[in-house]
Amino acid sequence: MRMFVTGASGWIGSAVVPELLRAGHEVVGLARSDASAQRLQAAGALVERGDLDDPDTLARAAGDSDGVIHLAFQHEVAFGGDFAAAAAADRRAVAAMGAALAESDRPFVLASGLLGLAPGRASTEHDGLVPSAATRANPAGRRAATALLALSLAGTGVRSSVLRLPPTVHGDGDEGFIARLVGIARERGLAGYVSDGTNRWPAVHRSDAARLARVAAESAPAGSVLHAVGDGGVRFREIAEAIGRHVHVPADSIPPGRANEHFGFLGPLVSIDSPATAEVTRELLGWEPTGPSLIEDLEAEHYDRRR
């Protein structure tokens, strides 16, 4: 298939592109900069210049493809304080690409999130189909509306699916949330966790997430919700202790009232208890995670060796 991939030069996309190419697919990657275009070309992909604020380009590229994997999101806008604007841009992009794929039975895979989906219990693929008060209160929950839009495309002849990703898609080279936590521990001389640190985060290795994105594009039924979960729920205290061991700082509790001061923009997220399962996904698609666990990656010093 000729797959159009947004976010193709990003952390997850740069693993999805070679995964697709190895499986014999042709890849067209969206690039908003010369540097991104060069990375895609070096990886063996074709390049489509544009960004999420260019729905005409997105629609044309989607229409010229055999399917879409939509990984891009305006993270700079979101974490700059305007999550609503970033989520709105994402919905416009999904609508444009979905319209271009209508009545074709071509796949559309949307990357979405797991954190805060069902706080306090293990979320499943059946959760989040009706937005709850918990997801509405979580800024990232605004992406739930985009996910529902993507799933609704199944009613217009698109083989759409939603790929929910954990807050940490980890591996060597990761510069995401875990890398930021390592940096905070180094800066403050303390690897922190909130209260007793028993809240849990799901996680997945980047290679496993990339493989699931490919399998979803190839065979996920229309209207599928998929969970890319390797670790169902790693206690935050374990994460902090692993960081502390290799940064050579103590791990200790941060009072809830000081979480924002210590963790910055991650403050509202680090105390969320949000485990998740992937049983439905594994049964539906035969996907099994094989990459290292989050703690194994931390013990391998992929994060603390970068200064």
Backbone as CSV, one residue per row, in Angstrom:
resi,resn,N_x,N_y,N_z,CA_x,CA_y,CA_z,C_x,C_y,C_z
1,MET,0.837,-1.194,0.000,0.000,0.000,0.000,0.879,1.252,0.000
2,ARG,0.343,2.318,-0.545,0.982,3.630,-0.466,0.382,4.338,0.748
3,MET,1.188,4.457,1.823,0.680,4.986,3.086,1.141,6.428,3.280
4,PHE,0.183,7.297,3.589,0.488,8.677,3.937,0.578,8.752,5.456
5,VAL,1.724,9.210,5.960,1.978,9.241,7.399,2.247,10.676,7.827
6,THR,1.416,11.198,8.717,1.709,12.502,9.318,2.532,12.263,10.581
7,GLY,3.332,13.253,10.952,4.230,13.037,12.076,5.297,12.009,11.761
8,ALA,5.612,11.850,10.480,6.474,10.760,10.034,7.918,10.906,10.485
9,SER,8.362,12.124,10.776,9.748,12.318,11.207,9.862,12.453,12.721
10,GLY,8.744,12.303,13.438,8.751,12.420,14.895,9.233,11.148,15.568
11,TRP,9.125,11.121,16.890,9.649,10.018,17.683,8.998,8.693,17.299
12,ILE,7.671,8.645,17.225,6.988,7.409,16.854,7.008,7.226,15.340
13,GLY,6.773,8.302,14.610,6.747,8.212,13.154,8.041,7.700,12.562
14,SER,9.179,8.070,13.157,10.466,7.636,12.616,10.711,6.152,12.861
15,ALA,9.860,5.512,13.674,9.875,4.056,13.794,8.810,3.425,12.900
16,VAL,7.694,4.120,12.705,6.629,3.606,11.846,7.075,3.540,10.387
17,VAL,7.798,4.563,9.930,8.214,4.595,8.520,9.031,3.365,8.146
18,PRO,10.124,3.038,8.843,10.865,1.830,8.464,10.071,0.546,8.670
19,GLU,9.170,0.530,9.662,8.311,-0.632,9.869,7.445,-0.873,8.640
20,LEU,6.875,0.182,8.079,6.067,0.059,6.867,6.913,-0.343,5.662
21,LEU,8.067,0.273,5.525,8.929,-0.020,4.384,9.395,-1.478,4.400
22,ARG,9.753,-1.979,5.575,10.188,-3.381,5.679,9.070,-4.338,5.282
23,ALA,7.821,-3.915,5.518,6.676,-4.760,5.166,6.288,-4.626,3.696
24,GLY,7.034,-3.827,2.925,6.786,-3.705,1.497,5.875,-2.579,1.081
25,HIS,5.513,-1.692,2.022,4.653,-0.568,1.685,5.487,0.618,1.191
26,GLU,4.858,1.468,0.417,5.450,2.747,0.034,4.969,3.786,1.046
27,VAL,5.851,4.700,1.431,5.512,5.680,2.461,5.671,7.091,1.921
28,VAL,4.648,7.907,2.124,4.710,9.342,1.870,4.580,10.028,3.226
29,GLY,5.604,10.758,3.633,5.596,11.382,4.939,5.363,12.878,4.858
30,LEU,4.547,13.394,5.762,4.308,14.832,5.836,5.493,15.498,6.519
31,ALA,6.017,16.554,5.908,7.167,17.278,6.469,6.870,18.760,6.449
32,ARG,7.069,19.414,7.593,6.830,20.846,7.657,8.129,21.642,7.611
33,SER,9.270,20.975,7.534,10.553,21.676,7.489,11.511,20.934,6.568
34,ASP,12.565,21.641,6.153,13.586,21.004,5.327,14.264,19.864,6.077
35,ALA,14.511,20.067,7.368,15.177,19.030,8.157,14.337,17.760,8.212
36,SER,13.016,17.917,8.417,12.133,16.756,8.443,12.115,16.058,7.090
37,ALA,12.064,16.845,6.022,12.057,16.278,4.676,13.328,15.478,4.417
38,GLN,14.456,15.989,4.848,15.725,15.290,4.646,15.761,13.977,5.417
39,ARG,15.237,13.974,6.638,15.220,12.741,7.427,14.333,11.684,6.770
40,LEU,13.205,12.118,6.230,12.313,11.171,5.574,12.935,10.595,4.309
41,GLN,13.550,11.453,3.537,14.207,10.967,2.320,15.322,9.979,2.649
42,ALA,16.076,10.281,3.695,17.164,9.388,4.098,16.625,8.026,4.546
43,ALA,15.416,8.024,5.090,14.812,6.774,5.549,14.197,5.971,4.411
44,GLY,14.075,6.582,3.234,13.508,5.891,2.088,12.071,6.236,1.778
45,ALA,11.557,7.306,2.399,10.180,7.719,2.178,10.100,8.854,1.175
46,LEU,8.947,8.997,0.551,8.645,10.162,-0.262,8.173,11.281,0.664
47,VAL,8.207,12.521,0.184,7.922,13.665,1.041,6.759,14.475,0.498
48,GLU,5.841,14.824,1.400,4.762,15.772,1.117,4.959,16.946,2.066
49,ARG,5.223,18.138,1.520,5.433,19.301,2.372,4.087,19.869,2.815
50,GLY,3.997,20.218,4.106,2.779,20.800,4.647,2.728,20.620,6.149
51,ASP,1.610,21.022,6.745,1.428,20.858,8.188,-0.058,20.709,8.497
52,LEU,-0.393,20.614,9.768,-1.778,20.363,10.158,-2.695,21.550,9.918
53,ASP,-2.129,22.723,9.676,-2.949,23.890,9.366,-3.176,24.044,7.865
54,ASP,-2.901,23.005,7.110,-3.039,23.025,5.656,-3.952,21.880,5.224
55,PRO,-5.266,21.992,5.492,-6.170,20.865,5.221,-6.264,20.485,3.755
56,ASP,-6.068,21.431,2.853,-6.138,21.085,1.430,-5.020,20.119,1.042
57,THR,-3.809,20.391,1.530,-2.692,19.495,1.251,-2.926,18.133,1.886
58,LEU,-3.419,18.127,3.123,-3.695,16.870,3.808,-4.730,16.047,3.042
59,ALA,-5.772,16.698,2.587,-6.825,15.993,1.864,-6.303,15.422,0.549
60,ARG,-5.495,16.223,-0.159,-4.961,15.735,-1.437,-4.036,14.538,-1.233
61,ALA,-3.159,14.632,-0.231,-2.228,13.536,0.024,-2.966,12.279,0.476
62,ALA,-3.991,12.461,1.304,-4.780,11.309,1.738,-5.502,10.678,0.555
63,GLY,-6.087,11.523,-0.291,-6.805,11.012,-1.450,-5.914,10.263,-2.419
64,ASP,-4.638,10.627,-2.494,-3.687,9.966,-3.390,-3.074,8.709,-2.776
65,SER,-3.450,8.397,-1.545,-2.847,7.270,-0.846,-3.800,6.078,-0.785
66,ASP,-3.257,4.958,-0.319,-4.081,3.780,-0.044,-4.482,3.715,1.421
67,GLY,-4.073,4.708,2.192,-4.422,4.753,3.596,-3.583,5.779,4.330
68,VAL,-4.010,6.132,5.543,-3.371,7.185,6.325,-3.087,6.686,7.734
69,ILE,-1.896,7.005,8.238,-1.581,6.865,9.661,-1.302,8.275,10.166
70,HIS,-2.173,8.756,11.030,-2.110,10.158,11.473,-1.516,10.220,12.876
71,LEU,-0.231,10.569,12.941,0.507,10.638,14.198,0.767,12.063,14.656
72,ALA,0.669,13.025,13.759,1.057,14.399,14.084,0.062,15.043,15.044
73,PHE,0.594,15.933,15.881,-0.219,16.735,16.797,0.594,17.976,17.143
74,GLN,-0.068,19.098,17.342,0.648,20.346,17.634,1.036,20.413,19.114
75,HIS,2.031,19.591,19.480,2.426,19.503,20.881,2.958,20.833,21.414
76,GLU,3.659,21.589,20.574,4.205,22.870,21.054,3.076,23.821,21.451
77,VAL,2.014,23.828,20.647,0.860,24.675,20.954,0.168,24.182,22.227
78,ALA,-0.010,22.846,22.312,-0.717,22.268,23.454,0.008,22.546,24.760
79,PHE,1.302,22.239,24.794,2.041,22.408,26.039,2.495,23.853,26.248
80,GLY,2.238,24.693,25.260,2.437,26.118,25.444,1.249,26.772,26.128
81,GLY,0.205,25.986,26.408,-0.932,26.499,27.169,-2.250,26.531,26.427
82,ASP,-2.258,26.133,25.129,-3.506,26.203,24.367,-3.838,24.829,23.798
83,PHE,-4.150,23.900,24.697,-4.495,22.546,24.260,-5.732,22.559,23.378
84,ALA,-6.665,23.465,23.672,-7.903,23.517,22.891,-7.619,23.833,21.428
85,ALA,-6.701,24.768,21.173,-6.371,25.125,19.793,-5.703,23.966,19.070
86,ALA,-4.798,23.269,19.770,-4.116,22.129,19.151,-5.114,21.023,18.825
87,ALA,-6.038,20.766,19.742,-7.035,19.731,19.509,-7.977,20.117,18.369
88,ALA,-8.318,21.393,18.271,-9.194,21.851,17.195,-8.517,21.693,15.836
89,ALA,-7.224,22.023,15.760,-6.478,21.847,14.514,-6.446,20.377,14.115
90,ASP,-6.311,19.509,15.104,-6.277,18.080,14.832,-7.612,17.597,14.276
91,ARG,-8.711,18.076,14.845,-10.031,17.669,14.335,-10.233,18.137,12.904
92,ARG,-9.779,19.350,12.592,-9.915,19.827,11.207,-9.105,18.949,10.254
93,ALA,-7.924,18.538,10.690,-7.087,17.675,9.847,-7.750,16.325,9.624
94,VAL,-8.311,15.750,10.693,-8.984,14.457,10.573,-10.190,14.565,9.640
95,ALA,-10.955,15.634,9.778,-12.122,15.812,8.913,-11.720,15.906,7.448
96,ALA,-10.646,16.638,7.160,-10.198,16.806,5.774,-9.725,15.484,5.177
97,MET,-8.900,14.759,5.934,-8.390,13.498,5.403,-9.482,12.445,5.340
98,GLY,-10.373,12.448,6.336,-11.465,11.492,6.318,-12.381,11.682,5.125
99,ALA,-12.655,12.932,4.768,-13.509,13.207,3.605,-12.859,12.708,2.320
100,ALA,-11.530,12.820,2.255,-10.821,12.370,1.052,-10.828,10.856,0.916
101,LEU,-10.976,10.139,2.027,-10.970,8.673,2.000,-12.375,8.073,1.935
102,ALA,-13.403,8.905,1.972,-14.781,8.416,2.083,-15.141,7.451,0.963
103,GLU,-15.928,6.447,1.348,-16.480,5.440,0.426,-15.395,4.657,-0.310
104,SER,-14.263,4.443,0.330,-13.161,3.735,-0.322,-12.706,2.493,0.438
105,ASP,-13.151,2.328,1.686,-12.711,1.245,2.571,-11.200,1.275,2.812
106,ARG,-10.596,2.451,2.592,-9.170,2.581,2.900,-8.980,2.869,4.381
107,PRO,-7.824,2.483,4.941,-7.618,2.653,6.385,-7.254,4.077,6.776
108,PHE,-7.715,4.458,7.949,-7.302,5.707,8.593,-7.020,5.374,10.044
109,VAL,-5.768,5.476,10.449,-5.358,5.158,11.819,-5.006,6.459,12.519
110,LEU,-5.694,6.749,13.611,-5.455,7.970,14.376,-4.741,7.644,15.681
111,ALA,-3.626,8.325,15.949,-2.964,8.201,17.241,-3.698,9.061,18.260
112,SER,-4.003,8.459,19.409,-4.659,9.178,20.492,-3.974,8.779,21.794
113,GLY,-4.564,9.163,22.943,-3.896,8.964,24.217,-4.678,8.120,25.197
114,LEU,-3.944,7.578,26.186,-4.523,6.731,27.221,-4.608,7.406,28.583
115,LEU,-3.733,8.374,28.847,-3.615,8.914,30.191,-4.913,9.593,30.629
116,GLY,-5.411,9.194,31.785,-6.621,9.785,32.317,-7.907,9.248,31.741
117,LEU,-7.821,8.170,30.954,-9.017,7.647,30.303,-10.015,7.087,31.314
118,ALA,-9.512,6.356,32.304,-10.380,5.781,33.344,-9.605,5.796,34.653
119,PRO,-9.417,6.979,35.247,-8.548,7.107,36.427,-8.921,6.141,37.543
120,GLY,-7.883,5.489,38.106,-8.089,4.611,39.247,-8.354,3.163,38.909
121,ARG,-8.553,2.840,37.646,-8.732,1.446,37.250,-8.123,1.239,35.867
122,ALA,-7.951,-0.007,35.504,-7.346,-0.314,34.213,-8.346,-0.041,33.090
123,SER,-8.016,0.891,32.232,-8.890,1.195,31.101,-8.775,0.110,30.042
124,THR,-9.857,-0.096,29.328,-9.891,-1.068,28.242,-10.252,-0.348,26.948
125,GLU,-10.222,-1.093,25.865,-10.577,-0.526,24.572,-12.041,-0.092,24.515
126,HIS,-12.848,-0.552,25.457,-14.266,-0.177,25.478,-14.502,1.149,26.190
127,ASP,-13.504,1.642,26.908,-13.648,2.909,27.625,-13.451,4.096,26.685
128,GLY,-14.017,5.233,27.082,-13.775,6.477,26.353,-14.649,6.695,25.148
129,LEU,-15.546,5.765,24.864,-16.410,5.951,23.696,-17.508,6.963,23.977
130,VAL,-17.794,7.172,25.264,-18.659,8.265,25.698,-17.841,9.095,26.674
131,PRO,-17.493,10.352,26.342,-16.636,11.147,27.215,-17.207,11.262,28.624
132,SER,-16.364,10.999,29.627,-16.777,11.069,31.017,-16.356,12.392,31.627
133,ALA,-16.833,12.636,32.846,-16.421,13.849,33.556,-14.915,13.846,33.775
134,ALA,-14.334,12.651,33.999,-12.891,12.550,34.238,-12.103,12.961,33.004
135,THR,-12.512,12.488,31.824,-11.768,12.850,30.623,-11.974,14.312,30.263
136,ARG,-13.166,14.845,30.536,-13.390,16.254,30.231,-12.543,17.155,31.121
137,ALA,-12.283,16.698,32.361,-11.485,17.495,33.293,-10.001,17.433,32.969
138,ASN,-9.577,16.419,32.241,-8.178,16.243,31.880,-7.929,16.983,30.567
139,PRO,-6.961,17.919,30.501,-6.734,18.639,29.246,-6.548,17.720,28.049
140,ALA,-5.828,16.614,28.248,-5.615,15.683,27.142,-6.909,15.018,26.707
141,GLY,-7.931,15.085,27.570,-9.205,14.494,27.214,-9.871,15.172,26.028
142,ARG,-9.420,16.371,25.688,-9.964,17.038,24.496,-9.695,16.222,23.240
143,ARG,-8.659,15.386,23.272,-8.365,14.555,22.108,-9.417,13.463,21.930
144,ALA,-10.195,13.193,22.987,-11.231,12.180,22.876,-12.253,12.549,21.804
145,ALA,-12.533,13.835,21.652,-13.486,14.263,20.621,-12.956,13.947,19.228
146,THR,-11.656,14.110,19.043,-11.049,13.786,17.753,-11.112,12.288,17.500
147,ALA,-10.880,11.497,18.544,-10.956,10.051,18.397,-12.363,9.615,17.994
148,LEU,-13.372,10.212,18.617,-14.752,9.876,18.260,-15.058,10.266,16.820
149,LEU,-14.507,11.393,16.380,-14.681,11.793,14.985,-14.056,10.761,14.051
150,ALA,-12.844,10.305,14.387,-12.176,9.313,13.546,-12.985,8.020,13.489
151,LEU,-13.490,7.569,14.628,-14.284,6.341,14.629,-15.551,6.491,13.803
152,SER,-16.123,7.701,13.807,-17.359,7.923,13.048,-17.133,7.805,11.541
153,LEU,-15.889,7.925,11.104,-15.603,7.793,9.676,-15.944,6.403,9.147
154,ALA,-16.029,5.421,10.066,-16.424,4.078,9.637,-17.803,4.096,8.986
155,GLY,-18.630,5.050,9.376,-19.962,5.169,8.787,-19.970,5.811,7.418
156,THR,-18.804,6.296,6.968,-18.707,6.917,5.639,-17.816,6.106,4.709
157,GLY,-17.627,4.829,5.029,-16.854,3.965,4.147,-15.361,4.058,4.325
158,VAL,-14.909,4.463,5.517,-13.476,4.508,5.822,-13.191,3.430,6.862
159,ARG,-12.121,2.684,6.674,-11.735,1.653,7.652,-10.911,2.320,8.752
160,SER,-11.603,3.076,9.582,-10.928,3.901,10.578,-10.697,3.127,11.870
161,SER,-9.609,3.477,12.552,-9.313,2.920,13.865,-8.578,3.968,14.686
162,VAL,-8.653,3.825,15.994,-7.969,4.726,16.912,-6.927,3.935,17.681
163,LEU,-5.698,4.376,17.603,-4.567,3.743,18.278,-4.218,4.580,19.502
164,ARG,-4.605,4.089,20.674,-4.337,4.829,21.903,-2.944,4.493,22.420
165,LEU,-2.162,5.538,22.653,-0.783,5.394,23.090,-0.637,5.817,24.545
166,PRO,0.233,5.140,25.305,0.491,5.537,26.693,1.220,6.873,26.757
167,PRO,1.308,7.466,27.949,2.031,8.731,28.067,3.517,8.591,27.780
168,THR,4.058,7.379,27.947,5.445,7.172,27.586,5.573,6.054,26.560
169,VAL,6.022,6.432,25.375,6.435,5.480,24.343,7.957,5.553,24.365
170,HIS,8.580,4.599,25.008,9.968,4.749,25.423,10.936,4.012,24.504
171,GLY,12.209,4.306,24.682,13.266,3.665,23.912,14.483,4.561,23.848
172,ASP,15.544,4.039,23.278,16.789,4.789,23.162,16.591,5.969,22.214
173,GLY,16.804,7.170,22.709,16.597,8.370,21.910,15.349,9.142,22.270
174,ASP,14.522,8.595,23.167,13.287,9.256,23.592,13.597,10.605,24.240
175,GLU,12.871,11.638,23.800,12.997,12.973,24.404,11.668,13.438,24.987
176,GLY,10.787,12.479,25.296,9.452,12.805,25.773,9.360,12.966,27.278
177,PHE,8.222,12.517,27.837,7.941,12.746,29.250,9.015,12.155,30.163
178,ILE,9.458,10.924,29.890,10.431,10.293,30.768,11.760,11.031,30.706
179,ALA,12.164,11.446,29.521,13.396,12.228,29.412,13.283,13.529,30.195
180,ARG,12.097,14.139,30.167,11.899,15.367,30.931,11.975,15.095,32.433
181,LEU,11.418,13.973,32.886,11.504,13.614,34.299,12.950,13.383,34.725
182,VAL,13.736,12.774,33.858,15.165,12.590,34.146,15.841,13.951,34.275
183,GLY,15.507,14.866,33.367,16.089,16.194,33.425,15.715,16.946,34.696
184,ILE,14.460,16.812,35.114,14.007,17.467,36.344,14.759,16.895,37.544
185,ALA,14.933,15.573,37.573,15.651,14.947,38.683,17.086,15.455,38.754
186,ARG,17.703,15.593,37.602,19.089,16.083,37.574,19.160,17.546,38.016
187,GLU,18.211,18.351,37.531,18.213,19.780,37.862,17.945,20.022,39.346
188,ARG,17.049,19.240,39.924,16.599,19.498,41.298,17.293,18.614,42.328
189,GLY,18.087,17.648,41.851,18.773,16.773,42.779,17.848,15.811,43.489
190,LEU,16.696,15.539,42.890,15.701,14.666,43.502,14.820,14.059,42.417
191,ALA,14.664,12.736,42.452,13.717,12.047,41.572,12.405,11.934,42.326
192,GLY,11.448,12.745,41.952,10.236,12.863,42.746,9.091,12.002,42.267
193,TYR,8.194,11.702,43.197,6.898,11.109,42.914,5.911,11.771,43.868
194,VAL,4.649,11.802,43.507,3.650,12.513,44.313,3.058,11.576,45.359
195,SER,2.982,12.075,46.589,2.444,11.296,47.720,3.224,9.995,47.869
196,ASP,2.513,8.841,47.839,3.230,7.570,48.024,3.692,6.960,46.705
197,GLY,3.378,7.614,45.571,3.861,7.138,44.272,3.260,5.834,43.799
198,THR,2.103,5.459,44.340,1.497,4.195,43.917,0.642,4.346,42.659
199,ASN,0.454,5.593,42.186,-0.287,5.771,40.933,0.494,5.148,39.781
200,ARG,-0.237,4.661,38.782,0.368,3.865,37.711,0.225,4.526,36.343
201,TRP,1.295,4.403,35.559,1.299,4.836,34.160,1.503,3.613,33.267
202,PRO,0.716,3.490,32.204,1.023,2.468,31.199,2.199,2.929,30.331
203,ALA,2.813,1.986,29.644,3.962,2.313,28.802,4.064,1.290,27.677
204,VAL,4.810,1.657,26.630,5.067,0.727,25.531,6.387,1.104,24.873
205,HIS,7.106,0.108,24.412,8.344,0.392,23.688,8.003,0.905,22.286
206,ARG,8.838,1.805,21.784,8.561,2.434,20.494,8.416,1.411,19.376
207,SER,9.217,0.366,19.378,9.151,-0.640,18.313,7.805,-1.350,18.314
208,ASP,7.253,-1.599,19.506,5.957,-2.262,19.588,4.832,-1.342,19.125
209,ALA,4.916,-0.058,19.459,3.915,0.904,18.999,3.932,1.017,17.483
210,ALA,5.129,1.045,16.902,5.253,1.157,15.446,4.668,-0.069,14.750
211,ARG,4.933,-1.239,15.310,4.410,-2.464,14.694,2.892,-2.498,14.762
212,LEU,2.328,-2.041,15.872,0.870,-2.022,15.982,0.255,-1.023,15.010
213,ALA,0.911,0.115,14.791,0.401,1.080,13.811,0.351,0.447,12.422
214,ARG,1.390,-0.288,12.072,1.394,-0.957,10.757,0.275,-1.992,10.662
215,VAL,0.163,-2.836,11.676,-0.850,-3.891,11.658,-2.257,-3.290,11.607
216,ALA,-2.452,-2.178,12.311,-3.752,-1.513,12.281,-4.091,-1.058,10.869
217,ALA,-3.122,-0.444,10.193,-3.358,0.010,8.815,-3.649,-1.161,7.893
218,GLU,-2.989,-2.264,8.120,-3.163,-3.420,7.248,-4.467,-4.164,7.487
219,SER,-4.903,-4.262,8.760,-5.989,-5.212,9.001,-6.989,-4.858,10.087
220,ALA,-6.862,-3.725,10.778,-7.835,-3.426,11.831,-9.224,-3.206,11.226
221,PRO,-10.251,-3.823,11.779,-11.614,-3.601,11.275,-12.055,-2.156,11.479
222,ALA,-12.978,-1.717,10.662,-13.508,-0.353,10.786,-14.119,-0.152,12.162
223,GLY,-13.806,0.994,12.772,-14.351,1.328,14.069,-13.612,0.726,15.244
224,SER,-12.391,0.204,15.017,-11.624,-0.436,16.086,-10.966,0.593,16.992
225,VAL,-10.937,0.284,18.287,-10.133,1.018,19.266,-9.028,0.078,19.722
226,LEU,-7.796,0.535,19.634,-6.631,-0.309,19.905,-5.789,0.305,21.014
227,HIS,-5.231,-0.532,21.874,-4.354,-0.073,22.941,-2.936,-0.579,22.711
228,ALA,-2.004,0.349,22.562,-0.587,0.003,22.443,0.006,-0.018,23.850
229,VAL,-0.188,-1.124,24.555,0.227,-1.219,25.953,1.166,-2.400,26.117
230,GLY,2.383,-2.113,26.575,3.310,-3.161,26.947,3.276,-3.366,28.446
231,ASP,3.596,-2.318,29.194,3.437,-2.311,30.653,2.045,-1.791,30.979
232,GLY,1.262,-2.599,31.668,-0.102,-2.172,31.974,-0.185,-1.043,32.976
233,GLY,0.784,-0.976,33.864,0.759,0.098,34.859,2.002,0.065,35.729
234,VAL,2.948,0.948,35.456,4.179,1.026,36.240,3.968,2.061,37.337
235,ARG,4.178,1.668,38.570,3.989,2.615,39.669,5.007,3.741,39.556
236,PHE,4.523,4.958,39.790,5.371,6.125,39.568,6.569,6.122,40.510
237,ARG,6.401,5.547,41.675,7.554,5.471,42.585,8.665,4.613,41.981
238,GLU,8.300,3.520,41.287,9.302,2.679,40.632,10.040,3.456,39.544
239,ILE,9.295,4.280,38.811,9.921,5.093,37.774,10.927,6.053,38.401
240,ALA,10.497,6.732,39.465,11.374,7.696,40.131,12.606,7.017,40.708
241,GLU,12.426,5.848,41.301,13.564,5.142,41.890,14.556,4.698,40.825
242,ALA,14.058,4.244,39.669,14.960,3.857,38.584,15.719,5.069,38.055
243,ILE,15.026,6.197,37.915,15.697,7.431,37.486,16.766,7.828,38.502
244,GLY,16.401,7.806,39.782,17.328,8.214,40.821,18.589,7.378,40.866
245,ARG,18.447,6.056,40.652,19.620,5.182,40.709,20.673,5.583,39.695
246,HIS,20.234,5.966,38.501,21.195,6.214,37.431,21.587,7.673,37.297
247,VAL,20.775,8.559,37.843,21.187,9.961,37.890,21.959,10.231,39.186
248,HIS,21.924,9.232,40.089,22.638,9.312,41.373,22.083,10.430,42.258
249,VAL,20.744,10.441,42.336,20.062,11.345,43.262,19.029,10.524,44.022
250,PRO,18.607,10.969,45.206,17.582,10.221,45.944,16.215,10.327,45.275
251,ALA,15.392,9.336,45.540,13.984,9.375,45.132,13.148,9.620,46.373
252,ASP,12.220,10.566,46.291,11.434,10.883,47.481,10.093,11.479,47.074
253,SER,9.202,11.528,48.041,7.842,12.002,47.825,7.793,13.526,47.716
254,ILE,6.929,13.991,46.808,6.616,15.417,46.663,5.173,15.614,47.111
255,PRO,4.893,16.524,48.037,3.497,16.764,48.430,2.659,17.208,47.232
256,PRO,1.411,16.806,47.168,0.564,17.196,46.030,0.562,18.695,45.758
257,GLY,0.602,19.497,46.805,0.563,20.937,46.620,1.815,21.519,45.998
258,ARG,2.893,20.737,45.943,4.142,21.211,45.347,4.445,20.536,44.013
259,ALA,3.502,19.735,43.500,3.762,18.988,42.262,4.050,19.914,41.088
260,ASN,3.266,20.971,40.940,3.485,21.884,39.820,4.816,22.612,39.948
261,GLU,5.178,22.964,41.171,6.460,23.641,41.393,7.623,22.734,41.016
262,HIS,7.527,21.467,41.385,8.638,20.545,41.143,8.676,20.065,39.691
263,PHE,7.497,19.692,39.144,7.459,19.033,37.836,7.121,19.977,36.684
264,GLY,6.797,21.231,36.961,6.448,22.149,35.887,5.166,21.732,35.191
265,PHE,5.161,21.778,33.851,3.933,21.484,33.105,3.482,20.035,33.259
266,LEU,4.375,19.168,33.758,3.987,17.780,34.004,3.252,17.607,35.332
267,GLY,3.215,18.666,36.144,2.608,18.581,37.466,1.221,17.972,37.496
268,PRO,0.298,18.408,36.620,-1.055,17.841,36.669,-1.128,16.377,36.232
269,LEU,-0.066,15.863,35.595,-0.116,14.523,35.005,0.530,13.446,35.865
270,VAL,1.559,13.833,36.649,2.386,12.817,37.295,1.680,12.082,38.428
271,SER,0.565,12.586,38.919,-0.152,11.891,39.992,-1.357,11.113,39.485
272,ILE,-1.619,11.135,38.184,-2.771,10.425,37.633,-2.538,8.920,37.709
273,ASP,-3.518,8.205,38.218,-3.474,6.739,38.248,-4.253,6.234,37.047
274,SER,-3.539,5.711,36.049,-4.193,5.433,34.769,-3.662,4.157,34.126
275,PRO,-3.768,2.997,34.802,-3.343,1.746,34.163,-4.235,1.410,32.982
276,ALA,-3.771,0.501,32.140,-4.540,0.142,30.947,-4.220,-1.289,30.538
277,THR,-5.142,-1.904,29.822,-4.925,-3.241,29.280,-4.979,-3.196,27.753
278,ALA,-4.515,-4.263,27.130,-4.556,-4.378,25.664,-5.088,-5.744,25.249
279,GLU,-5.915,-6.355,26.092,-6.383,-7.709,25.809,-7.203,-7.778,24.522
280,VAL,-8.073,-6.795,24.315,-8.899,-6.798,23.104,-8.020,-6.640,21.870
281,THR,-7.057,-5.746,21.939,-6.156,-5.507,20.811,-5.370,-6.763,20.461
282,ARG,-4.851,-7.427,21.467,-4.055,-8.636,21.219,-4.891,-9.729,20.569
283,GLU,-6.104,-9.893,21.063,-6.977,-10.917,20.488,-7.412,-10.554,19.077
284,LEU,-7.703,-9.289,18.850,-8.214,-8.850,17.551,-7.161,-8.940,16.457
285,LEU,-5.919,-8.512,16.778,-4.895,-8.382,15.743,-3.696,-9.309,15.922
286,GLY,-3.670,-10.081,17.008,-2.533,-10.965,17.236,-1.250,-10.232,17.581
287,TRP,-1.395,-8.998,18.022,-0.217,-8.187,18.375,0.251,-8.540,19.773
288,GLU,1.557,-8.735,19.932,2.152,-8.982,21.241,3.378,-8.105,21.390
289,PRO,3.467,-7.311,22.460,4.665,-6.505,22.653,5.875,-7.380,22.963
290,THR,7.006,-7.050,22.361,8.235,-7.829,22.553,9.407,-6.967,22.998
291,GLY,9.243,-5.651,22.991,10.339,-4.759,23.356,10.566,-4.716,24.853
292,PRO,11.651,-4.068,25.270,11.942,-3.932,26.700,10.840,-3.172,27.431
293,SER,10.734,-3.433,28.728,9.807,-2.675,29.560,10.388,-1.294,29.836
294,LEU,9.555,-0.415,30.409,10.024,0.927,30.742,11.168,0.867,31.755
295,ILE,11.024,0.064,32.802,12.083,-0.017,33.814,13.354,-0.604,33.203
296,GLU,13.218,-1.571,32.324,14.406,-2.123,31.650,15.111,-1.057,30.825
297,ASP,14.347,-0.203,30.146,14.959,0.874,29.376,15.667,1.867,30.293
298,LEU,15.060,2.172,31.425,15.701,3.076,32.376,16.973,2.437,32.951
299,GLU,16.929,1.155,33.240,18.104,0.473,33.766,19.212,0.385,32.715
300,ALA,18.828,0.398,31.439,19.821,0.342,30.361,20.502,1.680,30.119
301,GLU,20.087,2.697,30.867,20.740,4.009,30.844,20.523,4.771,29.538
302,HIS,19.409,4.466,28.854,19.113,5.221,27.628,18.827,6.683,27.927
303,TYR,18.339,6.967,29.135,17.905,8.317,29.466,18.947,9.094,30.248
304,ASP,19.533,8.472,31.267,20.390,9.262,32.137,21.755,9.556,31.533
305,ARG,22.136,8.872,30.456,23.457,9.140,29.892,23.481,10.419,29.068
306,ARG,22.285,10.942,28.687,22.262,12.200,27.936,22.217,13.369,28.903
307,ARG,23.136,14.290,28.767,23.236,15.410,29.714,23.125,16.728,28.973
